[in-house]
Each structure stands twice: as structure tokens, then as C-alpha cells.
JSON list of C-alpha atoms in Angstrom, two decimals:
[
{"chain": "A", "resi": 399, "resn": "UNK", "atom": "CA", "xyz": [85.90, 111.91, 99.46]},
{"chain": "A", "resi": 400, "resn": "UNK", "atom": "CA", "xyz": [83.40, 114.10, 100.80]},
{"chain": "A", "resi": 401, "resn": "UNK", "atom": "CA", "xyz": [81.31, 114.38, 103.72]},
{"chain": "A", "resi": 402, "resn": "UNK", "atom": "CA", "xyz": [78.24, 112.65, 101.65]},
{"chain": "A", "resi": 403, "resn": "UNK", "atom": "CA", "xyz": [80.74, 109.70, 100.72]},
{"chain": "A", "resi": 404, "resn": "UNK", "atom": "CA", "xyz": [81.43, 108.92, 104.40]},
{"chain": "A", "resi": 405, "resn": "UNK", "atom": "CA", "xyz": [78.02, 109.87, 105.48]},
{"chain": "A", "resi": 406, "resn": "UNK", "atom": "CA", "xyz": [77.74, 106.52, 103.05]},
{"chain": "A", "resi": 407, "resn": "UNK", "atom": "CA", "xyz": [80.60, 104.93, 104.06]},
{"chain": "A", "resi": 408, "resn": "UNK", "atom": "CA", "xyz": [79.46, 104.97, 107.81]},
{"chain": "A", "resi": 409, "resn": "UNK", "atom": "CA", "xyz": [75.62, 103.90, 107.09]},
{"chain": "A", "resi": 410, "resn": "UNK", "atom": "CA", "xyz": [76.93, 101.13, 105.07]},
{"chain": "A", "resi": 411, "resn": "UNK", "atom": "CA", "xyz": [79.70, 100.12, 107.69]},
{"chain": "A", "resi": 412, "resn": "UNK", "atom": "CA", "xyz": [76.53, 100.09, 109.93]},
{"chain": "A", "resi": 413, "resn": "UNK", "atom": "CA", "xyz": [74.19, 98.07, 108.03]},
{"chain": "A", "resi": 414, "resn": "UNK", "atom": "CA", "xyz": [75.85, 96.52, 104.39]},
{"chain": "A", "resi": 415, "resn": "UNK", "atom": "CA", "xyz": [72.52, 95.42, 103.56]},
{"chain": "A", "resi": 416, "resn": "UNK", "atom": "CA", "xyz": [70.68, 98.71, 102.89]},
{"chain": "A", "resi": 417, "resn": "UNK", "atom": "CA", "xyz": [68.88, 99.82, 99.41]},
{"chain": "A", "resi": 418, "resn": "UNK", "atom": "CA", "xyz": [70.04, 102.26, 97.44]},
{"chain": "A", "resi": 419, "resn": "UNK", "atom": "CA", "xyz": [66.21, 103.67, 98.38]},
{"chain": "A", "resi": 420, "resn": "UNK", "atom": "CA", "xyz": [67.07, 103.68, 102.19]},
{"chain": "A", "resi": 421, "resn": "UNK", "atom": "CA", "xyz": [70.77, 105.01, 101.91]},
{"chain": "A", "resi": 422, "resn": "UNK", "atom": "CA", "xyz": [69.54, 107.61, 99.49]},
{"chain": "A", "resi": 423, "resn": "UNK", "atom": "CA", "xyz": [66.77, 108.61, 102.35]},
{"chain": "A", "resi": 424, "resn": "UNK", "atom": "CA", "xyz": [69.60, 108.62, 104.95]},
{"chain": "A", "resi": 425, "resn": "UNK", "atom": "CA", "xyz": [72.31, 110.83, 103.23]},
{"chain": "A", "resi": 426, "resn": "UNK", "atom": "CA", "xyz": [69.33, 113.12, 101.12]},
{"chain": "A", "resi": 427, "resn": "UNK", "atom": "CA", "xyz": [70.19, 112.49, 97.80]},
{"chain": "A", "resi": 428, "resn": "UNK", "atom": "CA", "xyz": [68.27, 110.11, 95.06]},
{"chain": "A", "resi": 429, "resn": "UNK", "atom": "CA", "xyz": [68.73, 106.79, 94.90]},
{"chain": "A", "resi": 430, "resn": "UNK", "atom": "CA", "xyz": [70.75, 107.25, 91.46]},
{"chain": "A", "resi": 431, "resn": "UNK", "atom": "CA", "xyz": [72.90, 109.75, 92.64]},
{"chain": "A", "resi": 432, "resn": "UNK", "atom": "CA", "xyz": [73.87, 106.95, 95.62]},
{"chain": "A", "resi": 433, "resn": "UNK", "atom": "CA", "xyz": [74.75, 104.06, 93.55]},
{"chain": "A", "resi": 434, "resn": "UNK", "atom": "CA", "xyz": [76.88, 106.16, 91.20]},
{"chain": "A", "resi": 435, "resn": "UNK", "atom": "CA", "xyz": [78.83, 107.03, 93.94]},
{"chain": "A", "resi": 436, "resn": "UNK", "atom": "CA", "xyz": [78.73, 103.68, 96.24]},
{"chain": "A", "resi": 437, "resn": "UNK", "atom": "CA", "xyz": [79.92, 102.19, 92.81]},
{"chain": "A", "resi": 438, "resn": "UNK", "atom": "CA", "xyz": [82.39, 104.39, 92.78]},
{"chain": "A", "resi": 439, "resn": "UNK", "atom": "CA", "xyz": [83.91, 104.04, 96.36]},
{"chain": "A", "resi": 440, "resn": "UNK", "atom": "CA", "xyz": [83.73, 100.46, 95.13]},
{"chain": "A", "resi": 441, "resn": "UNK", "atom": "CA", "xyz": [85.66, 101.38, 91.75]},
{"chain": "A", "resi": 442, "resn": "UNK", "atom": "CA", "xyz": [88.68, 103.13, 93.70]},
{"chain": "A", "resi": 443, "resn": "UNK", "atom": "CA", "xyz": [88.29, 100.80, 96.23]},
{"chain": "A", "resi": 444, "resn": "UNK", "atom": "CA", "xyz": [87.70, 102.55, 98.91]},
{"chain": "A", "resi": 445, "resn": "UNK", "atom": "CA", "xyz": [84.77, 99.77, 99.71]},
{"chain": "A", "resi": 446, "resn": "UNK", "atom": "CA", "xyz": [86.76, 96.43, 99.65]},
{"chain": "A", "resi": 447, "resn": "UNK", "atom": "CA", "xyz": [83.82, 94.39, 99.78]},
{"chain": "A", "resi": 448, "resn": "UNK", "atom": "CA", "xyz": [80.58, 93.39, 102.53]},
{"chain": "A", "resi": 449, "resn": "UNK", "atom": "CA", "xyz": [80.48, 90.87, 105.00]},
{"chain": "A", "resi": 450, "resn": "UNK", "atom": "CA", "xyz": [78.49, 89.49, 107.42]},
{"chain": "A", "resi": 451, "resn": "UNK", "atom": "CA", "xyz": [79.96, 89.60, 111.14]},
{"chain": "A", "resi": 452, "resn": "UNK", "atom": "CA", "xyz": [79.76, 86.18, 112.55]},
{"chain": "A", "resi": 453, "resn": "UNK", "atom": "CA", "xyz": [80.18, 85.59, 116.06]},
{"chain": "A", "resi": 454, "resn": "UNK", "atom": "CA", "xyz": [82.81, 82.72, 116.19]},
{"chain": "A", "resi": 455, "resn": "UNK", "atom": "CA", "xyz": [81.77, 80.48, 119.95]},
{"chain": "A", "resi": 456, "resn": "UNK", "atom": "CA", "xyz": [78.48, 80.42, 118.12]},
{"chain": "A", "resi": 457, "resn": "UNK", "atom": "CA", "xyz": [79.75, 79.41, 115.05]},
{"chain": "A", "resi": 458, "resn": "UNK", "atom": "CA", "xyz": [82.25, 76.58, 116.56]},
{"chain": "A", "resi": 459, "resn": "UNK", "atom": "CA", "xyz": [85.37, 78.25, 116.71]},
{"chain": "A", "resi": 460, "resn": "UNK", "atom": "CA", "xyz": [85.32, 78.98, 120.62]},
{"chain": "A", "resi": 461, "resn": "UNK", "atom": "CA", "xyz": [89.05, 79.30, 120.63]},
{"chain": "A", "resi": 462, "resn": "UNK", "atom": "CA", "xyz": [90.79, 81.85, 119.03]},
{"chain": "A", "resi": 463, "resn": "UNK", "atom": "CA", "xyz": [94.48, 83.26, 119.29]},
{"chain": "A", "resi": 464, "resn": "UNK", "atom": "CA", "xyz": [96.83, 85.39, 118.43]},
{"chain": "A", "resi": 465, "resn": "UNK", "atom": "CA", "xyz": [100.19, 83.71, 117.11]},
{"chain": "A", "resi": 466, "resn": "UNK", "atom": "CA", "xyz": [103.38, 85.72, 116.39]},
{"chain": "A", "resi": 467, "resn": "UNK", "atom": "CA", "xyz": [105.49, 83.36, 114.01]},
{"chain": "A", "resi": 468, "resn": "UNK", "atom": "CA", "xyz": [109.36, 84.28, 113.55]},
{"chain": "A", "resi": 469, "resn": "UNK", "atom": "CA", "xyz": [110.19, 82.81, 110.18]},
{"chain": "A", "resi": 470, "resn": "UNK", "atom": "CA", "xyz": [112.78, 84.82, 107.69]},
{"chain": "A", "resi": 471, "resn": "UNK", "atom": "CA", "xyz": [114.10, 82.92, 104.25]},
{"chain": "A", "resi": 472, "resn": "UNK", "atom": "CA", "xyz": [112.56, 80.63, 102.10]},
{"chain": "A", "resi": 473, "resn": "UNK", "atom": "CA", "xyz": [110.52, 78.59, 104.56]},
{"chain": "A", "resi": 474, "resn": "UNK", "atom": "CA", "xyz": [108.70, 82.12, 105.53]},
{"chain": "A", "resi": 475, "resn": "UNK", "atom": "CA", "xyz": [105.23, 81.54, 106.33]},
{"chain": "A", "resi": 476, "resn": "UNK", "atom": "CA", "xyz": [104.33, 84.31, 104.31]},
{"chain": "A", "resi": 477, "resn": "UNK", "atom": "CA", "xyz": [105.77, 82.81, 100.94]},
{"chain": "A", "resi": 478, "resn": "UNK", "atom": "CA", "xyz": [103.31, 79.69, 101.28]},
{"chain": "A", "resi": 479, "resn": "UNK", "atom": "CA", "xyz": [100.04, 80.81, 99.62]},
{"chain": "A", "resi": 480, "resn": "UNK", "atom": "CA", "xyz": [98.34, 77.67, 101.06]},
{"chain": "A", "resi": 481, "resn": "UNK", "atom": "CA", "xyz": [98.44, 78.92, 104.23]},
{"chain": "A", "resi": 482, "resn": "UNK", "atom": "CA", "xyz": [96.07, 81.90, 103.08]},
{"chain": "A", "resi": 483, "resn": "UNK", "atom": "CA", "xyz": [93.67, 79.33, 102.58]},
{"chain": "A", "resi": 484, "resn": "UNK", "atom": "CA", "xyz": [93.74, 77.25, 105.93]},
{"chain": "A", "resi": 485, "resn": "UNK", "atom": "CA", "xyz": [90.33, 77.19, 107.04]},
{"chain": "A", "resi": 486, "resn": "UNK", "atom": "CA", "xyz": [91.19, 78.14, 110.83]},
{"chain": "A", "resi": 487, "resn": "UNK", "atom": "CA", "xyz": [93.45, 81.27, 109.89]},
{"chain": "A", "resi": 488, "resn": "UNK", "atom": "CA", "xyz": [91.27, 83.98, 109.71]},
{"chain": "A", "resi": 489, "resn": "UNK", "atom": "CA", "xyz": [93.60, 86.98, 109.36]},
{"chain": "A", "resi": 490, "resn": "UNK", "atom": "CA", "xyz": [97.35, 87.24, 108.87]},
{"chain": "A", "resi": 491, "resn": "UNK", "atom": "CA", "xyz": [99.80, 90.41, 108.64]},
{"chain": "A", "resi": 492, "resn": "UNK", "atom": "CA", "xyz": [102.98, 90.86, 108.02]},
{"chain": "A", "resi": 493, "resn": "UNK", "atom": "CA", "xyz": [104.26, 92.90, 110.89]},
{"chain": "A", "resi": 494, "resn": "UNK", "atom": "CA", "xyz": [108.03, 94.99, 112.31]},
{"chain": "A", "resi": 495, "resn": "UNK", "atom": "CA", "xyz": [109.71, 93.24, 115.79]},
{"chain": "A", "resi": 496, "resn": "UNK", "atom": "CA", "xyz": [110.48, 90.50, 116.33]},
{"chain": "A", "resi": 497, "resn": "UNK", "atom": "CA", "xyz": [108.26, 88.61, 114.67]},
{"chain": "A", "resi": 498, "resn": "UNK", "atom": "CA", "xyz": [107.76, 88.38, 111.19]},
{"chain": "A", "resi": 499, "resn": "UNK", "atom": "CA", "xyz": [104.04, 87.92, 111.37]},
{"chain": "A", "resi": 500, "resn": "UNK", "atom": "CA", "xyz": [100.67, 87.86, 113.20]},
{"chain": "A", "resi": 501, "resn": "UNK", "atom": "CA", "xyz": [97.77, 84.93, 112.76]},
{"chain": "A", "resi": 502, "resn": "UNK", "atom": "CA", "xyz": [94.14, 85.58, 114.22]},
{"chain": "A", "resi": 503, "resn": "UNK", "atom": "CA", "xyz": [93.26, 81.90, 114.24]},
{"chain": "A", "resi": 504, "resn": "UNK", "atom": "CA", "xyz": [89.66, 79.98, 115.55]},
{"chain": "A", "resi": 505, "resn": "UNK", "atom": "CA", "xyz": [89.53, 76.79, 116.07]},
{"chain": "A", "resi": 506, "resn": "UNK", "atom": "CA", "xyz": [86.66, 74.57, 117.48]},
{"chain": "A", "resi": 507, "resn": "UNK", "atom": "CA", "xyz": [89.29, 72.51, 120.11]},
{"chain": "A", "resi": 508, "resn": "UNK", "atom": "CA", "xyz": [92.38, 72.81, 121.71]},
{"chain": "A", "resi": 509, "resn": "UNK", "atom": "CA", "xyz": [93.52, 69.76, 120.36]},
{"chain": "A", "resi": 510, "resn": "UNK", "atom": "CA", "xyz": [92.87, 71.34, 116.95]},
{"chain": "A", "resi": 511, "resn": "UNK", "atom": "CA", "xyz": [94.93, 74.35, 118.43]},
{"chain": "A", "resi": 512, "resn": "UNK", "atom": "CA", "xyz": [98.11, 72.17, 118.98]},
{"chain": "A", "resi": 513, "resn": "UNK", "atom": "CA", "xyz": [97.85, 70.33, 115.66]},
{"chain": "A", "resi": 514, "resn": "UNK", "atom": "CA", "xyz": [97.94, 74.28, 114.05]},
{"chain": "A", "resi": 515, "resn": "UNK", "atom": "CA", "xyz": [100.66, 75.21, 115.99]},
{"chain": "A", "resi": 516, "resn": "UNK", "atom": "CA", "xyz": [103.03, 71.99, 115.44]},
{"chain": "A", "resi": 517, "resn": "UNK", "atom": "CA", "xyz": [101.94, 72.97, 111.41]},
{"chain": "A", "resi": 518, "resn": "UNK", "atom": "CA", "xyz": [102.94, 76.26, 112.02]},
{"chain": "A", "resi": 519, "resn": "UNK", "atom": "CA", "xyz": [106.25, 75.53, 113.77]},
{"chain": "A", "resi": 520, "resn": "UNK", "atom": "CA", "xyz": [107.48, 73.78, 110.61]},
{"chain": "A", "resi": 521, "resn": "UNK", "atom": "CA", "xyz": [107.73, 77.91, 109.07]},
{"chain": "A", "resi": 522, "resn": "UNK", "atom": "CA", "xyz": [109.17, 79.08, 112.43]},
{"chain": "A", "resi": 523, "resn": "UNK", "atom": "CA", "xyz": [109.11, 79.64, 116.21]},
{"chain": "A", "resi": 524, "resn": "UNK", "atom": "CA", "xyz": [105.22, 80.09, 117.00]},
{"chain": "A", "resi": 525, "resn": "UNK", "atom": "CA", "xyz": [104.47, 81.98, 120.00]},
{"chain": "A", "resi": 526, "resn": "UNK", "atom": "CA", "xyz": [100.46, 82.65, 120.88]},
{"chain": "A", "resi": 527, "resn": "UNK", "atom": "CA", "xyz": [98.29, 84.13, 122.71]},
{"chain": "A", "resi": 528, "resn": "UNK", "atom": "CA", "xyz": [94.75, 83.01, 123.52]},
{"chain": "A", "resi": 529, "resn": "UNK", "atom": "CA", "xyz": [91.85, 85.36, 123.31]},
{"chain": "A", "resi": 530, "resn": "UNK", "atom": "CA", "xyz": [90.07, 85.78, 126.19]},
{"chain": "A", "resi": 531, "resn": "UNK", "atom": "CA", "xyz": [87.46, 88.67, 125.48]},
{"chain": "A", "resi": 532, "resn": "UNK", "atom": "CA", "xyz": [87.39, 91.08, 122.75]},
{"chain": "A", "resi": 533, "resn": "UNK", "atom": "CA", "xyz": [85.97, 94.64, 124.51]},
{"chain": "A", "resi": 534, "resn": "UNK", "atom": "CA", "xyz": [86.20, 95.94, 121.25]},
{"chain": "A", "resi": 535, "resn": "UNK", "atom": "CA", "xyz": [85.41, 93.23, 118.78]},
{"chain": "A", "resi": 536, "resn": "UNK", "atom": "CA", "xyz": [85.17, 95.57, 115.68]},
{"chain": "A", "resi": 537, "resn": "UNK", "atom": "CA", "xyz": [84.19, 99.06, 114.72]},
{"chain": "A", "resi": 538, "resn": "UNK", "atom": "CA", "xyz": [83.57, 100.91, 111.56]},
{"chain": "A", "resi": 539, "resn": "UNK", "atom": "CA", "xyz": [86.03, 103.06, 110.01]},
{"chain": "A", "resi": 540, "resn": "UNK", "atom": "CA", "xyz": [85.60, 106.60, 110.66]},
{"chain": "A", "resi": 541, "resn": "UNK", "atom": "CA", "xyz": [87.17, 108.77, 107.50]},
{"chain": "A", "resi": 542, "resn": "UNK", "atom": "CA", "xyz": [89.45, 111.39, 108.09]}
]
């Protein structure tokens, strides 16, 4: 990478939704020369992917938490692929400690909070912690 490609990297990280036109304005190159190496970035996969950033309360999931899950062995949390796919876990990671992993979870209730956690206590021992503000919600990736 280059100092072009992450001149890209960070207008993209800023606004996804810019034309090849506009980014190709931004960084001074043409607009072919820009999607041959966005494409690229994409190709080595560098650029997983865009999103939109959705702001949760608004959305209906005021409640979100972190829960730390220690589960080892077969009943590992992270050896059912379903729970990739439950609607209120947003991220998980495998992580050292004493834990064996970290949920970011939203939920619309508290009473939709305890039903997830007496789910997730069949893998483990959940312990959470509820979100209260997020100073720094996200930021773009700066590249070395």
C-alpha cells in the first residue's frame, strides 16, 4: 500500500458511498486509475466490505452489552455456528483471560436481555456488562 491507497482507504472509510468520479477528484488521479486500485484493495482484501453505520436506540436496540462467556470443550459457544446468526449478537471474538469470548449484543428490552443471557448460560458462565455511552463509537482505520 501506498500513500494514494490510504488516501482511498480513508475517503472511503469517510464516506463508502462516493463515485469513482469524486474519489478520483479527491486523491488526483482518473477515475480508471481509482477503481483498478479500490478493486484491488477489495481483491487482497484489504476492503472487507461497506456498511452503513446505524445508530442502534434509534433503530430499537436501546440496550446493548458486553458479555464475557467462559465456555471450553464441546459445548463452546464458539463451535455453534447458529449463534453467528442470532439476530441480537452483533459482534463476537474469541479472546485470552479468563474468558473464552466477548459478545457485543442489542437488544430492544431487558426482558429480551435475560432471555439471551439464560440462552447463553447453556455454553457457559455469562458475565456482562451494559453499555452506557460509547465516547468513541467508531473510527476509521488509519494505515500504518
Amino acid at each position: 500500500m501506498d500513500a494514494v491507497d490510504r488516501r482511498l482507504l480513508a475517503e472511503l472509510q469517510a464516506d463508502a458511498r462516493l463515485s469513482y468520479n469524486e474519489l478520483s477528484r479527491r486523491v488526483s488521479l482518473s477515475a480508471p486509475a481509482v477503481a483498478e486500485r479500490v478493486r484491488r484493495l477489495e481483491a487482497d482484501g484489504v476492503i472487507t466490505g461497506y456498511h452503513a453505520h446505524v445508530d442502534l436506540t434509534r433503530s430499537g436496540l436501546p440496550i446493548t452489552a458486553l458479555v464475557q462467556l467462559q465456555c471450553y470443550g464441546p459445548r463452546c459457544v464458539l463451535r455453534d455456528p447458529e449463534v453467528a446468526g442470532w439476530p441480537e449478537v452483533l459482534q463476537l471474538h474469541r479472546v485470552t483471560g479468563g474468558a473464552c469470548c466477548v459478545l457485543l449484543v442489542a437488544v430492544p428490552a431487558m426482558a429480551d436481555f435475560e432471555a439471551l443471557i439464560d440462552r447463553l448460560g447453556g455454553y457457559g458462565q455469562p458475565a456482562s456488562s451494559m453499555i452506557l455511552s460509547s465516547p468513541v463509537p467508531w473510527r476509521p482505520v488509519v494505515a500504518p
